[in-house]
Amino acid sequence: MAIVYGDRAHNVHLTGTGRFLPPGVITNGELSRMVDTSDEWIVSHTGIRTRHIARGLSVTDMAVGAARAALECAGLAPQDIGVVVATTVTPERRLPSLACDVQANLGIANAFCVDINASCTGFIYAVDIVARYLATGGAKHALVVSAEKLTDIMDFTDRTTCILFGDGAGAAVFTASDEPGGLLGSYLAARGDGGAALRCRWDGCIEMDGHEVFRFAVRALPEAVGKAMALSGRDLSELAYAIPHQANRRIIDAAMRRCGIPPDKVAVTVDRHGNTSSASIPIALDELNRDGRLRPGDLVVLVGFGAGLTYGAVVLEVSD
Ligand code: UT7
């Protein structure tokens, strides 16, 4: 589905970001003592050196930490938020939703709350959904929070998956306003017939065909970037940053090369965090923001892919 935010009543701006990374870390050396692997293999095939693990913390704890930071960054009180959308593939339980847990923990009294699962593309899907809601006057402020405790669904005897994933949460606040800029274009897509390439098996642990997912990703990311950029009406040469889903350094490099985006414009956190599924993009966004690397007027593309198979991209201009 492709949308130009042209018929909107309001523009939608990014007004706050936050992240929560649990203090626990697993190194490649530690994984090498658990499965038949090595630091050399992991770094050369994935670019990953460390990933966080939420020992003694729940996915809700991480989501609340990231959401609180994003609200503070936006300068908003919890009761200012009218929509909470949470994304996760590792909810603590089937119900109530993670979004309602975040609401309860932070006192976001005036919001409706819902979870969506688009796997690693969850944040991109959520941003597009809340943007349309805000653009048509449904609320003034929305909170998107993406939190994942992937170590809960890891088979730590399977070297082809357990080296890749980590835990963490990222969040962003979006605000409807009549100022120009903000979200300019978005493109969401899915290929459900490819779902067998990446899924949870009978015991709930992740299994995947790494080659198939790799091939999909290096085609899907350029397609999504191209479509979202075209819909935004802006040129690739104007981009300040691309923030791709952080799955594998080789996927990021190959896909961004195909897009024609130079390496110095590409955000990379996979070396330190591994793959945190839907949390990876908002975590990287918050790192750029808090490091002072995002300036008003900067054009940024966020682009993801994941199980489903799902993919999509969002183009935004950083607000004052
Ligand atoms: O959010 C999306 C999540 N999924 C992904 O992003 C996955 C995308 N795919 C990938 O990132 C890569 O395909 C992997 C990192 C999973 C694998 O890298 P690869 O370069 O495609 O390696 P490979 O599967 O071709 O395996 C090469 C060899 C094999 O041994 P043989 O058959 O050549 O003897 C594997 O058994 O490496 C072996 N191998 C390992 N060796 C040491 C696989 N995993 C490991 C390991 N340590 N952890």
XYZ file of C-alpha atoms and ligand atoms in Angstrom:
368
model
C 0.000 0.000 0.000
C 1.370 3.373 -0.916
C 0.260 6.691 0.508
C 1.267 10.280 -0.021
C 0.474 12.347 3.056
C -1.049 14.872 0.695
C -4.721 14.815 1.626
C -4.074 15.254 5.309
C -5.662 17.794 7.570
C -2.467 18.071 9.653
C 1.234 17.377 9.312
C 2.733 14.825 11.688
C 6.052 15.541 13.390
C 8.528 13.430 15.325
C 8.666 15.224 18.703
C 10.485 12.806 21.012
C 12.591 9.658 21.073
C 13.727 7.241 23.777
C 15.422 3.905 24.273
C 16.071 1.349 26.966
C 18.861 -1.181 26.710
C 19.165 -3.618 29.614
C 22.548 -3.555 31.377
C 23.336 -7.231 30.740
C 25.552 -7.966 27.721
C 26.466 -11.240 25.955
C 29.758 -11.214 24.060
C 30.728 -13.408 21.136
C 33.230 -15.058 23.456
C 30.459 -16.131 25.839
C 28.427 -17.535 22.918
C 31.522 -19.430 21.744
C 31.444 -21.328 25.046
C 27.767 -22.241 24.506
C 27.773 -23.297 20.823
C 30.341 -24.190 18.171
C 31.103 -20.673 16.926
C 33.792 -17.995 17.230
C 34.158 -14.237 17.515
C 35.848 -14.270 14.092
C 32.912 -16.088 12.411
C 30.236 -13.929 14.030
C 31.974 -10.622 13.260
C 32.826 -11.545 9.668
C 29.354 -12.957 8.843
C 27.167 -10.499 10.794
C 29.189 -7.549 12.133
C 27.823 -8.281 15.629
C 30.212 -8.046 18.616
C 27.828 -7.792 21.583
C 24.096 -7.834 22.297
C 22.093 -6.917 25.404
C 20.171 -9.422 27.526
C 17.318 -8.492 29.860
C 18.228 -10.576 32.898
C 15.526 -10.067 35.535
C 13.695 -7.506 33.385
C 10.493 -8.019 31.415
C 9.591 -6.737 27.972
C 7.187 -4.364 29.760
C 10.015 -2.986 31.940
C 12.010 -2.179 28.801
C 9.008 -0.694 26.963
C 8.201 1.525 29.955
C 11.824 2.727 30.157
C 11.916 3.680 26.479
C 8.438 5.249 26.542
C 9.256 7.348 29.623
C 12.419 8.635 27.936
C 10.497 9.531 24.745
C 7.814 11.419 26.696
C 10.493 13.376 28.594
C 12.260 14.143 25.324
C 8.985 15.441 23.844
C 8.310 17.506 26.961
C 4.884 15.919 27.339
C 2.956 14.616 30.342
C 1.512 11.078 30.101
C -2.041 12.436 29.946
C -1.184 14.413 26.761
C -0.930 11.170 24.767
C -4.060 10.061 22.905
C -2.766 6.878 21.229
C -0.322 4.184 22.364
C 0.772 1.631 19.789
C 3.210 -1.034 20.995
C 5.028 -3.477 18.754
C 6.566 -6.718 19.933
C 7.008 -10.344 18.916
C 7.738 -11.282 22.536
C 4.764 -10.131 24.636
C 4.863 -11.301 28.243
C 1.456 -12.898 27.746
C -1.351 -13.008 25.194
C -3.400 -10.412 27.060
C -3.633 -7.688 28.175
C -1.550 -6.004 25.516
C 1.911 -4.497 25.994
C 0.420 -1.107 25.050
C -2.053 -1.349 27.961
C 0.780 -2.382 30.309
C 2.743 0.716 29.242
C -0.352 2.851 29.775
C -0.865 1.466 33.281
C 2.783 1.886 34.284
C 3.071 5.473 33.071
C -0.453 6.743 33.778
C -1.246 7.518 30.132
C -4.867 7.959 31.170
C -6.382 9.501 28.037
C -5.139 7.099 25.377
C -6.473 4.097 23.539
C -3.888 1.328 23.397
C -3.169 -1.438 20.936
C -0.351 -3.851 19.997
C 0.572 -4.716 16.459
C 2.842 -7.484 15.243
C 4.646 -6.918 11.968
C 7.788 -8.562 13.417
C 10.954 -6.559 12.717
C 8.991 -4.094 10.541
C 6.674 -3.338 13.477
C 7.951 0.162 14.204
C 7.598 1.232 10.551
C 4.052 -0.179 10.375
C 3.130 1.516 13.670
C 4.499 4.905 12.601
C 2.494 4.809 9.396
C -0.695 3.792 11.218
C -0.450 6.472 13.927
C 0.561 9.116 11.375
C -2.607 8.546 9.399
C -4.614 8.697 12.623
C -2.999 11.949 13.753
C -3.129 13.467 10.264
C -6.901 13.125 10.156
C -7.421 14.726 13.560
C -7.886 11.563 15.668
C -5.506 12.775 18.387
C -2.800 15.384 18.989
C 0.030 13.165 20.292
C 0.817 9.464 19.812
C 3.379 7.193 21.447
C 4.903 4.304 19.507
C 6.935 1.890 21.596
C 8.755 -1.173 20.278
C 10.147 -3.623 22.818
C 11.620 -7.070 22.335
C 12.992 -9.742 24.657
C 14.262 -12.021 21.925
C 16.521 -13.973 24.285
C 13.259 -15.526 25.581
C 12.621 -17.157 22.184
C 16.201 -18.165 21.409
C 17.412 -21.738 21.190
C 20.842 -21.324 22.769
C 21.926 -24.628 21.228
C 21.320 -23.355 17.658
C 24.381 -21.431 16.449
C 22.618 -20.237 13.306
C 20.181 -18.049 15.296
C 21.347 -17.500 18.896
C 24.289 -15.323 17.869
C 22.072 -12.826 16.058
C 19.476 -11.495 18.458
C 19.371 -9.241 21.525
C 16.959 -7.444 23.861
C 15.972 -3.769 23.993
C 13.288 -1.143 23.453
C 12.892 2.082 21.515
C 10.083 4.639 21.453
C 8.991 7.776 19.631
C 6.350 10.457 20.106
C 4.526 11.923 17.113
C 2.515 15.142 17.150
C -0.085 16.579 14.756
C 0.647 20.182 13.833
C 0.155 22.664 11.036
C 3.898 23.381 10.791
C 5.388 22.133 7.498
C 7.617 19.038 7.368
C 7.408 15.905 9.502
C 6.347 12.637 7.889
C 6.431 12.998 4.130
C 5.818 9.559 2.683
C 5.521 5.901 3.539
C 5.359 2.525 1.871
C 4.278 -0.709 3.589
C 4.256 -4.163 2.037
C 4.070 -7.869 2.917
C 4.761 -11.203 1.216
C 2.903 -13.711 3.360
C 3.708 -16.535 0.958
C 7.347 -16.279 2.094
C 6.498 -16.681 5.770
C 8.173 -20.076 6.199
C 11.609 -18.449 5.835
C 11.486 -16.960 9.341
C 9.128 -18.159 12.047
C 8.707 -19.617 15.499
C 8.747 -23.419 15.599
C 6.680 -25.726 17.832
C 8.581 -24.800 21.029
C 8.304 -21.050 20.386
C 11.956 -20.580 19.403
C 12.975 -18.783 16.200
C 14.018 -20.827 13.184
C 14.912 -19.447 9.804
C 16.371 -19.983 6.398
C 19.151 -17.394 6.689
C 19.958 -17.353 2.981
C 16.319 -16.840 2.003
C 15.873 -13.991 4.499
C 19.136 -12.414 3.337
C 18.032 -12.543 -0.330
C 14.628 -11.098 0.550
C 16.130 -8.267 2.615
C 18.562 -7.004 -0.006
C 15.706 -6.721 -2.515
C 12.980 -5.483 -0.140
C 14.949 -2.650 1.484
C 15.813 -0.840 -1.790
C 12.250 -1.322 -3.061
C 10.798 0.229 0.108
C 13.291 3.115 0.176
C 12.650 3.872 -3.501
C 8.865 3.831 -3.120
C 8.768 5.888 0.086
C 11.242 8.448 -1.288
C 9.232 8.820 -4.497
C 6.037 9.333 -2.483
C 7.747 11.929 -0.292
C 8.513 14.042 -3.352
C 12.138 14.409 -2.218
C 15.359 13.228 -3.815
C 17.718 10.593 -2.412
C 20.568 13.111 -2.658
C 18.786 15.205 0.007
C 18.948 12.393 2.603
C 20.856 13.108 5.814
C 20.457 9.571 7.215
C 19.093 6.137 6.473
C 18.120 4.067 9.504
C 17.726 0.460 8.349
C 16.568 -2.448 10.494
C 19.682 -3.770 12.223
C 19.779 -7.477 11.350
C 23.198 -8.061 9.862
C 25.958 -5.637 8.829
C 26.312 -7.413 5.482
C 22.592 -6.957 4.724
C 22.789 -3.264 5.669
C 25.872 -2.685 3.501
C 24.524 -4.571 0.469
C 21.037 -3.024 0.629
C 22.253 0.538 1.166
C 24.740 0.131 -1.703
C 21.866 -0.967 -3.948
C 19.870 2.075 -2.810
C 22.784 4.377 -3.653
C 23.068 5.632 -0.052
C 26.701 6.221 1.018
C 27.946 4.447 4.183
C 28.506 7.697 6.119
C 24.746 8.366 5.959
C 23.750 4.935 7.316
C 23.044 4.422 11.022
C 24.624 1.233 12.379
C 24.074 -0.213 15.860
C 24.037 -3.920 15.024
C 27.661 -4.285 16.166
C 26.668 -3.391 19.754
C 23.035 -4.543 19.979
C 22.624 -7.403 17.530
C 19.149 -7.725 16.039
C 16.490 -6.332 18.409
C 13.658 -6.880 15.892
C 11.117 -4.021 15.870
C 13.108 -2.107 18.513
C 16.201 -1.736 16.338
C 15.047 1.259 14.276
C 13.714 3.420 17.160
C 16.822 2.588 19.230
C 19.062 3.792 16.377
C 16.818 6.843 15.859
C 17.171 7.748 19.540
C 20.949 7.302 19.407
C 21.185 9.749 16.488
C 18.845 12.172 18.231
C 20.594 12.160 21.621
C 24.050 12.304 20.047
C 22.985 15.597 18.446
C 23.361 14.186 14.946
C 19.749 14.950 13.882
C 19.292 18.587 12.916
C 16.060 20.411 12.069
C 15.368 20.017 8.360
C 17.322 16.752 8.071
C 15.672 14.220 5.777
C 15.693 10.679 7.198
C 14.462 7.373 5.818
C 13.572 4.550 8.215
C 13.406 1.151 6.502
C 12.677 -2.323 7.823
C 12.044 -5.942 6.898
C 11.171 -9.034 8.862
C 9.100 -12.141 9.424
C 5.824 -12.278 7.600
C 7.535 -11.500 5.353
C 6.959 -7.783 5.911
C 8.805 -4.666 4.828
C 8.359 -0.931 4.569
C 9.870 2.526 4.823
C 8.958 5.938 6.172
C 10.503 9.272 5.128
C 10.521 12.148 7.600
C 11.924 15.621 7.885
C 13.290 16.383 11.350
C 11.294 19.145 13.047
C 12.580 22.161 15.036
O 15.311 -9.663 11.306
C 15.627 -10.616 10.303
C 16.303 -11.794 10.955
N 17.061 -12.656 10.136
C 18.176 -12.325 9.442
O 18.551 -11.194 9.313
C 18.961 -13.445 8.819
C 19.554 -13.110 7.477
N 20.623 -14.041 7.170
C 21.874 -13.879 7.689
O 22.140 -12.919 8.385
C 22.922 -14.884 7.326
O 22.411 -15.777 6.368
C 23.440 -15.694 8.566
C 24.261 -14.766 9.461
C 22.280 -16.267 9.342
C 24.353 -16.809 8.105
O 25.449 -16.282 7.373
P 25.865 -16.954 5.990
O 27.035 -16.219 5.478
O 24.634 -17.002 5.127
O 26.355 -18.370 6.441
P 25.827 -19.790 5.939
O 24.441 -20.036 6.434
O 26.076 -19.898 4.463
O 26.780 -20.777 6.686
C 28.157 -20.959 6.287
C 28.756 -22.002 7.205
C 27.932 -23.270 7.333
O 28.817 -24.351 7.464
P 29.128 -25.307 6.195
O 27.802 -25.896 5.809
O 29.721 -24.408 5.155
O 30.092 -26.289 6.763
C 27.184 -23.086 8.630
O 26.865 -24.317 9.257
O 28.843 -21.463 8.518
C 28.220 -22.351 9.444
N 27.655 -21.562 10.523
C 28.381 -21.145 11.562
N 29.676 -21.350 11.875
C 30.126 -20.779 13.010
C 26.382 -21.086 10.658
N 26.284 -20.380 11.803
C 27.514 -20.406 12.376
C 28.040 -19.862 13.547
N 29.340 -20.057 13.830
N 27.285 -19.102 14.402
